[in-house]
mmCIF file of C-alpha atoms in Angstrom:
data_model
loop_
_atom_site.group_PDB
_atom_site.id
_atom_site.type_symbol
_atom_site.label_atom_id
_atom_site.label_comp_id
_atom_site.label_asym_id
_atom_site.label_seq_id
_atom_site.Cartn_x
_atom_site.Cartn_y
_atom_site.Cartn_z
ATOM 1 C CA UNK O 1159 0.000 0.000 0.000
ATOM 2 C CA UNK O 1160 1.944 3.224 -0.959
ATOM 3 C CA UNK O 1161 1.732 6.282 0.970
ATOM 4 C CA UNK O 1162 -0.720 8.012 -1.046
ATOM 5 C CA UNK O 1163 -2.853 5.675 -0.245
ATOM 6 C CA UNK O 1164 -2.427 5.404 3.772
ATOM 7 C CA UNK O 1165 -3.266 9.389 3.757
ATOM 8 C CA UNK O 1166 -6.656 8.694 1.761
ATOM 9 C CA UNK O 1167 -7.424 5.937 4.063
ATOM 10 C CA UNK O 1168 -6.984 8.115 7.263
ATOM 11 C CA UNK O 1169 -8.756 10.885 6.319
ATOM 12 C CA UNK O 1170 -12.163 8.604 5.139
ATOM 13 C CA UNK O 1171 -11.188 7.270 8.791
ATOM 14 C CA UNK O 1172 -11.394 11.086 10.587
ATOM 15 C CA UNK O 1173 -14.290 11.997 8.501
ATOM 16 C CA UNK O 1174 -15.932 8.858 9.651
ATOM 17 C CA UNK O 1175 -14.945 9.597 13.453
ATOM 18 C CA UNK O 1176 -15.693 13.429 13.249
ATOM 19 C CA UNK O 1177 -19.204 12.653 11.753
ATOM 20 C CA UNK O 1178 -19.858 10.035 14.543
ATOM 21 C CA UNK O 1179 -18.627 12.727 16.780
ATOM 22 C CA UNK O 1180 -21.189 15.779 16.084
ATOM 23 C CA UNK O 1181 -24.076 12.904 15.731
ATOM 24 C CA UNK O 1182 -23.461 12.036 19.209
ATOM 25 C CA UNK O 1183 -22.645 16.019 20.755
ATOM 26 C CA UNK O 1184 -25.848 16.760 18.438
ATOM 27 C CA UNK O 1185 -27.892 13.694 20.451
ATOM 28 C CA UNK O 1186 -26.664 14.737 23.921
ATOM 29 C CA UNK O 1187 -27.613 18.541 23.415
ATOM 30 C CA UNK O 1188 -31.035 18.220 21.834
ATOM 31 C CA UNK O 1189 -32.840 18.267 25.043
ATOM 32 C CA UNK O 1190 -30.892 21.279 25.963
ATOM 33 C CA UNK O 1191 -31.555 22.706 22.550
ATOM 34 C CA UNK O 1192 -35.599 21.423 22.805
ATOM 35 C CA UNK O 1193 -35.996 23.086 26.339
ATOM 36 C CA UNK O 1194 -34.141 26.151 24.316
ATOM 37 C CA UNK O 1195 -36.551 25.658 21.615
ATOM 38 C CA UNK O 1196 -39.626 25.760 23.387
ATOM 39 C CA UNK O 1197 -38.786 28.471 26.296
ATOM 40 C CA UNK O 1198 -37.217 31.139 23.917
ATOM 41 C CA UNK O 1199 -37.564 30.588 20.617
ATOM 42 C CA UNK O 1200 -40.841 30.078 20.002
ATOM 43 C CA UNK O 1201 -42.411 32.571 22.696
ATOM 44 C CA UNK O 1202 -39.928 35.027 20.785
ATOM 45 C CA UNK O 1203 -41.490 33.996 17.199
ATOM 46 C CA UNK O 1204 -44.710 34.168 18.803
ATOM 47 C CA UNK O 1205 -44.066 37.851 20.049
ATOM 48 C CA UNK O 1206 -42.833 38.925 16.478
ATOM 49 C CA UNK O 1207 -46.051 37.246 14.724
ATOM 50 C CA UNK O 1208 -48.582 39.312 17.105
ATOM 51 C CA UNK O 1209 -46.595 42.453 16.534
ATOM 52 C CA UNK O 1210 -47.556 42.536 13.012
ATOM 53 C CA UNK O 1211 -51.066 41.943 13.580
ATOM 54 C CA UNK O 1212 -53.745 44.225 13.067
ATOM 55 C CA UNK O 1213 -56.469 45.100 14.978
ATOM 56 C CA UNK O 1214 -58.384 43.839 12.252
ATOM 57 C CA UNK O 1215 -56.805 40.454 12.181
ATOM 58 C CA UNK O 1216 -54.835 40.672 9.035
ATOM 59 C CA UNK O 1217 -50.960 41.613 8.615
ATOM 60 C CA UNK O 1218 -50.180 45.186 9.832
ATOM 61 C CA UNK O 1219 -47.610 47.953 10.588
ATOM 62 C CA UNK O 1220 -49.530 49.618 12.542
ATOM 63 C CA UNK O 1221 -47.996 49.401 16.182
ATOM 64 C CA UNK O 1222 -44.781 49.742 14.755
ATOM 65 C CA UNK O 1223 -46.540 52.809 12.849
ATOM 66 C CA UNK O 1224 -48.439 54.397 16.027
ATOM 67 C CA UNK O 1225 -44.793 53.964 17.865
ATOM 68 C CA UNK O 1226 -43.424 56.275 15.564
ATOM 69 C CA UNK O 1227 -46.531 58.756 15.185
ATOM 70 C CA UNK O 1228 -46.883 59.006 19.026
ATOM 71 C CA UNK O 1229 -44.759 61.359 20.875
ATOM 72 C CA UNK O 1230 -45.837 59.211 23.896
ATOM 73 C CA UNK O 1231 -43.464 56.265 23.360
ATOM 74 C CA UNK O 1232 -40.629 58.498 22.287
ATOM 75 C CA UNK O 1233 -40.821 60.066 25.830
ATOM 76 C CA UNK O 1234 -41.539 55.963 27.118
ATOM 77 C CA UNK O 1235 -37.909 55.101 25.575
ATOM 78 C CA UNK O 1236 -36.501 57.980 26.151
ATOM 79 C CA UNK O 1237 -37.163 57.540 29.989
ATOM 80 C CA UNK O 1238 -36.086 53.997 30.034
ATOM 81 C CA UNK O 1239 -33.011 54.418 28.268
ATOM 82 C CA UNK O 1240 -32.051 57.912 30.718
ATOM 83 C CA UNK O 1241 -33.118 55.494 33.738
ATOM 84 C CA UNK O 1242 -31.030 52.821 32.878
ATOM 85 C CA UNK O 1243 -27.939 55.176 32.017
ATOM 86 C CA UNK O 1244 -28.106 57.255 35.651
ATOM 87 C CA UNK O 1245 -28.897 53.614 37.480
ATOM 88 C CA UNK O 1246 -25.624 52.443 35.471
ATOM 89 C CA UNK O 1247 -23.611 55.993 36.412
ATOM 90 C CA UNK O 1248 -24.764 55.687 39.873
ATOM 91 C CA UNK O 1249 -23.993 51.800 40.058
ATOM 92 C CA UNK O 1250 -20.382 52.652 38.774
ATOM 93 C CA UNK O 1251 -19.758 55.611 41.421
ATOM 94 C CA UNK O 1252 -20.743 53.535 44.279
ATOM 95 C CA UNK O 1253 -19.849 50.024 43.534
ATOM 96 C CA UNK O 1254 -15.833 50.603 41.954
ATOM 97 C CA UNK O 1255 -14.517 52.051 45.222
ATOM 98 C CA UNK O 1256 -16.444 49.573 46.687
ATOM 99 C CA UNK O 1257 -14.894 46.438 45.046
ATOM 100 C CA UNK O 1258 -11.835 48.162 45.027
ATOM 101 C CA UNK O 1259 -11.755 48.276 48.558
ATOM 102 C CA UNK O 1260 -12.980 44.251 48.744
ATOM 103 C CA UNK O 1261 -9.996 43.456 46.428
ATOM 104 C CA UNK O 1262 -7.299 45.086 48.603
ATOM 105 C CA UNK O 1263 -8.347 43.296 51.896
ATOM 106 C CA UNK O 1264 -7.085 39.817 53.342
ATOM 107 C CA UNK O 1265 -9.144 37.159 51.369
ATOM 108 C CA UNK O 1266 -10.342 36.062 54.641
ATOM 109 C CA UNK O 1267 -11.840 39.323 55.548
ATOM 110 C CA UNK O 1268 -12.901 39.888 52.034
ATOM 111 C CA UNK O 1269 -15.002 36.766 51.778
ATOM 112 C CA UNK O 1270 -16.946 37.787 54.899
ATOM 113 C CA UNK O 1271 -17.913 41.579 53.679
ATOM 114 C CA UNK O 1272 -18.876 40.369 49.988
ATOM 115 C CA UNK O 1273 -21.791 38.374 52.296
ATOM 116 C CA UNK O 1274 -22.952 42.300 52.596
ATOM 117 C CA UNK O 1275 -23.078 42.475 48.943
ATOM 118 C CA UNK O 1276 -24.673 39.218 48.440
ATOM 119 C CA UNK O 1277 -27.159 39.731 50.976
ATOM 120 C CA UNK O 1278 -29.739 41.755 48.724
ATOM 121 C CA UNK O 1279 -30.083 38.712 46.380
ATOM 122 C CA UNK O 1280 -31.297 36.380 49.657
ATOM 123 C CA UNK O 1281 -34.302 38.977 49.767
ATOM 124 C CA UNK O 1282 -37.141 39.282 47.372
ATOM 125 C CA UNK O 1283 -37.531 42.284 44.837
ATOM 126 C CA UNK O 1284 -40.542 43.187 45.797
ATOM 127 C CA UNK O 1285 -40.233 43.258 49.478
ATOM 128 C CA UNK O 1286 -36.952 45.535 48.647
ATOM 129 C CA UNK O 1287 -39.105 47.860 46.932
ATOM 130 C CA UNK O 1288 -41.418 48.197 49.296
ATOM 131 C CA UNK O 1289 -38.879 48.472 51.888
ATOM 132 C CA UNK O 1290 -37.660 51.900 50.270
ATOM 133 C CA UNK O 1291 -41.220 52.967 49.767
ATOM 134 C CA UNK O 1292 -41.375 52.590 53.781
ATOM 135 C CA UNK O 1293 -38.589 54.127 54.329
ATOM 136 C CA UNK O 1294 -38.508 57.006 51.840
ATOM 137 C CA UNK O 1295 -42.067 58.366 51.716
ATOM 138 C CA UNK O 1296 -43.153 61.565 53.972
ATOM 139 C CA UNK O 1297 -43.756 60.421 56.715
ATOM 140 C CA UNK O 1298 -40.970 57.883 56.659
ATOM 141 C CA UNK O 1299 -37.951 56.806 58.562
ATOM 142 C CA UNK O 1300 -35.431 59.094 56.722
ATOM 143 C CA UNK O 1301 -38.003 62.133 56.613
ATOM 144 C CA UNK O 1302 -38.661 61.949 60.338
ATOM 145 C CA UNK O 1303 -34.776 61.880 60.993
ATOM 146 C CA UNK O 1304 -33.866 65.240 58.548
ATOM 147 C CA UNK O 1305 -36.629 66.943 60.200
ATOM 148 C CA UNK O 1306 -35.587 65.966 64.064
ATOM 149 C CA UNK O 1307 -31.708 66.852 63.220
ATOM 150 C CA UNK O 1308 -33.117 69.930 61.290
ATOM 151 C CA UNK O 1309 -31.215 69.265 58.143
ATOM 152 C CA UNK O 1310 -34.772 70.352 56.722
ATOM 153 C CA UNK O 1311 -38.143 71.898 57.853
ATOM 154 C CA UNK O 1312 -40.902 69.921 55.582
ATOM 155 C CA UNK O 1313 -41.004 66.121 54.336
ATOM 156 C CA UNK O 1314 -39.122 66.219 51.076
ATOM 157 C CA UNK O 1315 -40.490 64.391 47.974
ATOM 158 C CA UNK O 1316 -38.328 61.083 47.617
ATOM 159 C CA UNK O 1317 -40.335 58.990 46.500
ATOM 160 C CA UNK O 1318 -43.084 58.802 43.740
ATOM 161 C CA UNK O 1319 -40.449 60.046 41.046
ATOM 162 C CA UNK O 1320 -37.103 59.889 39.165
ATOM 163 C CA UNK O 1321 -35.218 60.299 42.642
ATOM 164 C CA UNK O 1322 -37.236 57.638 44.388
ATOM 165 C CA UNK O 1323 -36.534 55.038 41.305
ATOM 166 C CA UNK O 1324 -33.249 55.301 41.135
ATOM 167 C CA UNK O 1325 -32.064 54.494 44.817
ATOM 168 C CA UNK O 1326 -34.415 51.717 44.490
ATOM 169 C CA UNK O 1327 -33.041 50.312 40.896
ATOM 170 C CA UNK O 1328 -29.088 51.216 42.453
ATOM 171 C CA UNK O 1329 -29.851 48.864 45.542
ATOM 172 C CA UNK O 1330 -31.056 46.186 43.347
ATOM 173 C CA UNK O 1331 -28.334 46.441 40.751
ATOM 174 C CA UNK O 1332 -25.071 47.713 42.475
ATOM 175 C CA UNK O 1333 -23.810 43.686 43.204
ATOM 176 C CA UNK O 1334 -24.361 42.876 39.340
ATOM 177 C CA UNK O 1335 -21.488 45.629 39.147
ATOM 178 C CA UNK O 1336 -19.603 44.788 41.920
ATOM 179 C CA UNK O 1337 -19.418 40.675 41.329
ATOM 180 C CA UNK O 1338 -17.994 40.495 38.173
ATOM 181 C CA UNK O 1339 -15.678 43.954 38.960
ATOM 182 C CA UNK O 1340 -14.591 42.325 42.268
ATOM 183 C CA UNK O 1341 -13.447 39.240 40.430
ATOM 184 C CA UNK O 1342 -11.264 41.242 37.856
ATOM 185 C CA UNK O 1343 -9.840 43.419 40.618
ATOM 186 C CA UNK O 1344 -8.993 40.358 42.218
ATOM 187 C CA UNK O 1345 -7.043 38.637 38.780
ATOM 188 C CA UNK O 1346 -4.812 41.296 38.468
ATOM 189 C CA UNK O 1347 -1.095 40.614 40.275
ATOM 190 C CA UNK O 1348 -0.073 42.209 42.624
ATOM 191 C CA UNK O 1349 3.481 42.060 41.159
ATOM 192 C CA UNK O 1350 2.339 44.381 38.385
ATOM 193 C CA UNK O 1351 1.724 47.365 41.032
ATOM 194 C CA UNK O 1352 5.011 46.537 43.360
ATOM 195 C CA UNK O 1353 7.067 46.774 39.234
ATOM 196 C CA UNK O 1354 5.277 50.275 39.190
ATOM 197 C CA UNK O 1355 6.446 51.831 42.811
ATOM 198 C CA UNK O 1356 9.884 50.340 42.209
ATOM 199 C CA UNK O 1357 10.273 51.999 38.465
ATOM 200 C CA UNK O 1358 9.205 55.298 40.601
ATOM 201 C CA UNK O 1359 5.357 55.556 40.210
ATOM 202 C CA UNK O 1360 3.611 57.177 42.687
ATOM 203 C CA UNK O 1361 0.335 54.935 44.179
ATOM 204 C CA UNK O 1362 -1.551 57.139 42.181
ATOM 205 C CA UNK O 1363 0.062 56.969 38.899
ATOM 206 C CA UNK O 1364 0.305 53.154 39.391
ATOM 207 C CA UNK O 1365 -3.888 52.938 39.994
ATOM 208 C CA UNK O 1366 -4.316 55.209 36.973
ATOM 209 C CA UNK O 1367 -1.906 53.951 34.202
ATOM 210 C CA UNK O 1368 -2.040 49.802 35.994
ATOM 211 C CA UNK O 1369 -5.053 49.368 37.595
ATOM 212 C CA UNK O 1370 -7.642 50.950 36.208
ATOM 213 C CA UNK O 1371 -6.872 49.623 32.902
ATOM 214 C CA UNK O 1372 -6.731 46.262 33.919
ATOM 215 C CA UNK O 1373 -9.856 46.579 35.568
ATOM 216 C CA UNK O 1374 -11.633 47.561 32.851
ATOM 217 C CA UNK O 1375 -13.398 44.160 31.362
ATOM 218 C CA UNK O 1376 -14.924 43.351 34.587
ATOM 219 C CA UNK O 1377 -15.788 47.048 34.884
ATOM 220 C CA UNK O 1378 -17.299 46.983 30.768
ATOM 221 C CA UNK O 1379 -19.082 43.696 31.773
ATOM 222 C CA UNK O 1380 -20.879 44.490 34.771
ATOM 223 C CA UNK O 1381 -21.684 48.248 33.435
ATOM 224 C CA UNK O 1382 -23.249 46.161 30.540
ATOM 225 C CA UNK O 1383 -25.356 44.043 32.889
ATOM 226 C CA UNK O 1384 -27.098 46.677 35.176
ATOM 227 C CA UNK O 1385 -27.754 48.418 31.950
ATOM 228 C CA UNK O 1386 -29.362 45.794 30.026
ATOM 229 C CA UNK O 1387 -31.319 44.232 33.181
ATOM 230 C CA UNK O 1388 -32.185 48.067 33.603
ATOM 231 C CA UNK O 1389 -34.356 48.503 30.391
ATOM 232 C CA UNK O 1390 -36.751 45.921 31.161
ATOM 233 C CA UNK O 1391 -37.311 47.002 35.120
ATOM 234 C CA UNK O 1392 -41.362 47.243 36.280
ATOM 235 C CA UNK O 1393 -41.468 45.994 40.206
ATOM 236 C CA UNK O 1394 -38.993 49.198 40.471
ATOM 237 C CA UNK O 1395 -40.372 52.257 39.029
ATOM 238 C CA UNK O 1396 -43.794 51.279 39.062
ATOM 239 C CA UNK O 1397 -43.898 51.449 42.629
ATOM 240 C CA UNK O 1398 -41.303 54.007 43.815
ATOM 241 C CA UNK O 1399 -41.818 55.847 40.457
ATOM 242 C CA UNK O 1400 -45.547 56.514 41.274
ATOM 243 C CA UNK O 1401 -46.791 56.337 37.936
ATOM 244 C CA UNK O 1402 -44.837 59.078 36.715
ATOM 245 C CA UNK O 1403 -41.929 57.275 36.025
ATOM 246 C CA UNK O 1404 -43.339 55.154 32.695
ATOM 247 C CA UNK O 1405 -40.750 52.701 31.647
ATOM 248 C CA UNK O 1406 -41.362 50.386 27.930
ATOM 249 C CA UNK O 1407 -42.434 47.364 30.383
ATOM 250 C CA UNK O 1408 -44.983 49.334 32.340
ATOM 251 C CA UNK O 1409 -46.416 50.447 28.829
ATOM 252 C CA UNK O 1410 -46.343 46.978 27.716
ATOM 253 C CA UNK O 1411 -48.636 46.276 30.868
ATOM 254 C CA UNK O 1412 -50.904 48.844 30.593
ATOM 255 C CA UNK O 1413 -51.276 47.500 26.920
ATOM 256 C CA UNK O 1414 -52.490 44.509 28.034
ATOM 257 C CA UNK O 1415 -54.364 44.779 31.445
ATOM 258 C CA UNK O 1416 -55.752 48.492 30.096
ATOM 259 C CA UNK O 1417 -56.473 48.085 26.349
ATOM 260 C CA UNK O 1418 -56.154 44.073 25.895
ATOM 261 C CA UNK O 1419 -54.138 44.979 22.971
ATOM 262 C CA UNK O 1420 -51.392 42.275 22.552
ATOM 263 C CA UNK O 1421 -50.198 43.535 19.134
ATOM 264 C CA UNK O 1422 -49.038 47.139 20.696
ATOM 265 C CA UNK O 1423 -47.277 45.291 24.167
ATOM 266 C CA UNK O 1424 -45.784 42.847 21.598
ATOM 267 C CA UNK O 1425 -44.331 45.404 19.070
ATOM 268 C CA UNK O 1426 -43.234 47.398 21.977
ATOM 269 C CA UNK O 1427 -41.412 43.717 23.406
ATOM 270 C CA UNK O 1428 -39.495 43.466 19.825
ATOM 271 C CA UNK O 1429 -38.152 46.934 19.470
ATOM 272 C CA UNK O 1430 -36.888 46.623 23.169
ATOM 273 C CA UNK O 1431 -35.468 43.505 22.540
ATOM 274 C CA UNK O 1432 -34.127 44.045 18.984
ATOM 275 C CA UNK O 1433 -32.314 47.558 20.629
ATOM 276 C CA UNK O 1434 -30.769 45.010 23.278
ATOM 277 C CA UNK O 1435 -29.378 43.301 20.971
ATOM 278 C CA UNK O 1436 -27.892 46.506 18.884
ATOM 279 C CA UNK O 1437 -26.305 47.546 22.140
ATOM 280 C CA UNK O 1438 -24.992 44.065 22.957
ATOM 281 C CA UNK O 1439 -23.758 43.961 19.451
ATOM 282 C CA UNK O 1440 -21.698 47.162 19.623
ATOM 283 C CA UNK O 1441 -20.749 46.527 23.325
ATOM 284 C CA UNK O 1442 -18.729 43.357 22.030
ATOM 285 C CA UNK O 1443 -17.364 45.581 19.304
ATOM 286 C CA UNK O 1444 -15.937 47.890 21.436
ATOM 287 C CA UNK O 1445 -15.236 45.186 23.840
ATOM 288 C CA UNK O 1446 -12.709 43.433 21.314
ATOM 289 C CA UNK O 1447 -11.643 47.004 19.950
ATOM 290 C CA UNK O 1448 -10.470 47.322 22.653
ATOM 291 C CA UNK O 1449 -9.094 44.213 23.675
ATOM 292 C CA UNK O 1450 -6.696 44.859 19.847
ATOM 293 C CA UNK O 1451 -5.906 48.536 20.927
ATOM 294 C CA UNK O 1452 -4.784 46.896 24.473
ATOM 295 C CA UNK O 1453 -2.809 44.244 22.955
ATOM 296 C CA UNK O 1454 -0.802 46.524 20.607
ATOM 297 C CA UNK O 1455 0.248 48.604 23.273
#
């Protein structure tokens, strides 16, 4: 048998092997890809047919039409996309010093205080929001206290509008920052900092120019989290907002419990989640951008 030969033999006899090989990954995923099938994708082909469906039945534009005819759900997305922004600003504020602190303690020690951060997730949403509403509204705990210190003379508003929502959607969404921020704080070496103070850097300089940078996938990734969870919050502002904080999935209830209209709620559910996508799309552009840019210098 010459040589030629051999290599055609072995290759029929890796084709043969690979084939066998994606038959049986393809038979020990399809119940994974059935429970897929049936959970997402077609509830998410069902929300795309109703969207184009009339109110007369037949195929139709018109949600996607009345969406762009109605200053209403401009001034919808617009709110959404300014609440999840200032949730995401406020997130980043609060929760980088805090992981940053985490990440320079004893692991020991560090371990025990991320319980405080993973304590919110032990309690139910709802019982959170109502916890603020308790606490927050005019004749609640943190009213009563300004007024007996005398940092102010009447019950201020805090509740029951933009304020109100947003230290309620912070306290639900600062440890989906912190987590995955905490764990990239935590990859970086040390030795990387002690190079910097010995080549002369200040602590400062070596944060800004070592650090920070490092830290910036965990920081892009859970920025990119609270942000995307953000758009689709009701529990939040519905109740803390007072009804005058109207976010897309509010408006998609009101479609349905108000009007019974499941075309509008569904058209609103597509361009919600097709923007998602968009942003998740250019987020892991800029994500590997950056990732080249980083690995050239």
């Amino acid at each position: 048998m010459t040589t030629s030969t051999l290599v055609h033999v072995n290759e029929k006899e890796l084709k043969t092997y690979a084939s066998k090989e994606r038959r049986a990954l393809l038979g020990l995923t399809s119940p994974a890809l059935l429970v897929i099938l049936i959970v997402m994708v077609i509830p998410v082909g069902w929300l795309f047919y109703l969207s184009f469906i009339g109110s007369d039945g037949n195929f139709s534009l018109e949600h996607y039409q009345r969406m762009l005819d109605s200053k209403s759900y401009a001034r919808i997305f617009l709110t959404t996309f300014k609440v999840s922004l200032l949730t995401t600003a406020i997130c980043i504020l609060i929760g980088y010093p805090l992981a940053y602190f985490l990440s320079q303690l004893p692991a020991r020690v560090a371990n025990i205080c991320m319980l405080s951060v993973l304590l919110p997730f032990w309690t139910s949403l709802l019982v959170r929001t109502y916890s603020w509403l308790v606490l927050l509204q005019r004749k609640g705990i943190v009213n009563q206290v300004g007024m007996d210190f005398g940092f102010w003379d009447e019950p201020l508003k805090l509740v029951h509008n933009l304020s109100g929502t947003l230290v309620g959607m912070v306290h639900i969404m600062l440890p989906f920052l912190i987590l995955p921020l905490y764990a990239s704080m935590k990859s970086i070496p040390q030795d990387y900092i002690k190079a910097s103070s010995n080549l002369g850097a200040t602590p400062t300089q070596s944060f800004w120019q070592i650090f920070f940078p490092l830290s910036m996938p965990g920081l892009l990734a859970g920025s990119l989290i609270v942000f995307i969870l953000s758009l689709g919050f009701f529990v939040t502002p519905a109740v803390l907002g007072g009804g005058k904080v109207i976010m897309v999935a509010m408006q998609i209830t009101n479609n349905i419990e108000l009007f019974f209209d499941w075309g509008a709620a569904s058209a609103l559910g597509v361009v919600l989640l097709v923007m998602t996508f968009v942003i998740l799309f250019v987020a892991s552009k800029l994500m590997r951008l950056d990732n080249v840019l980083g690995g050239g210098h």
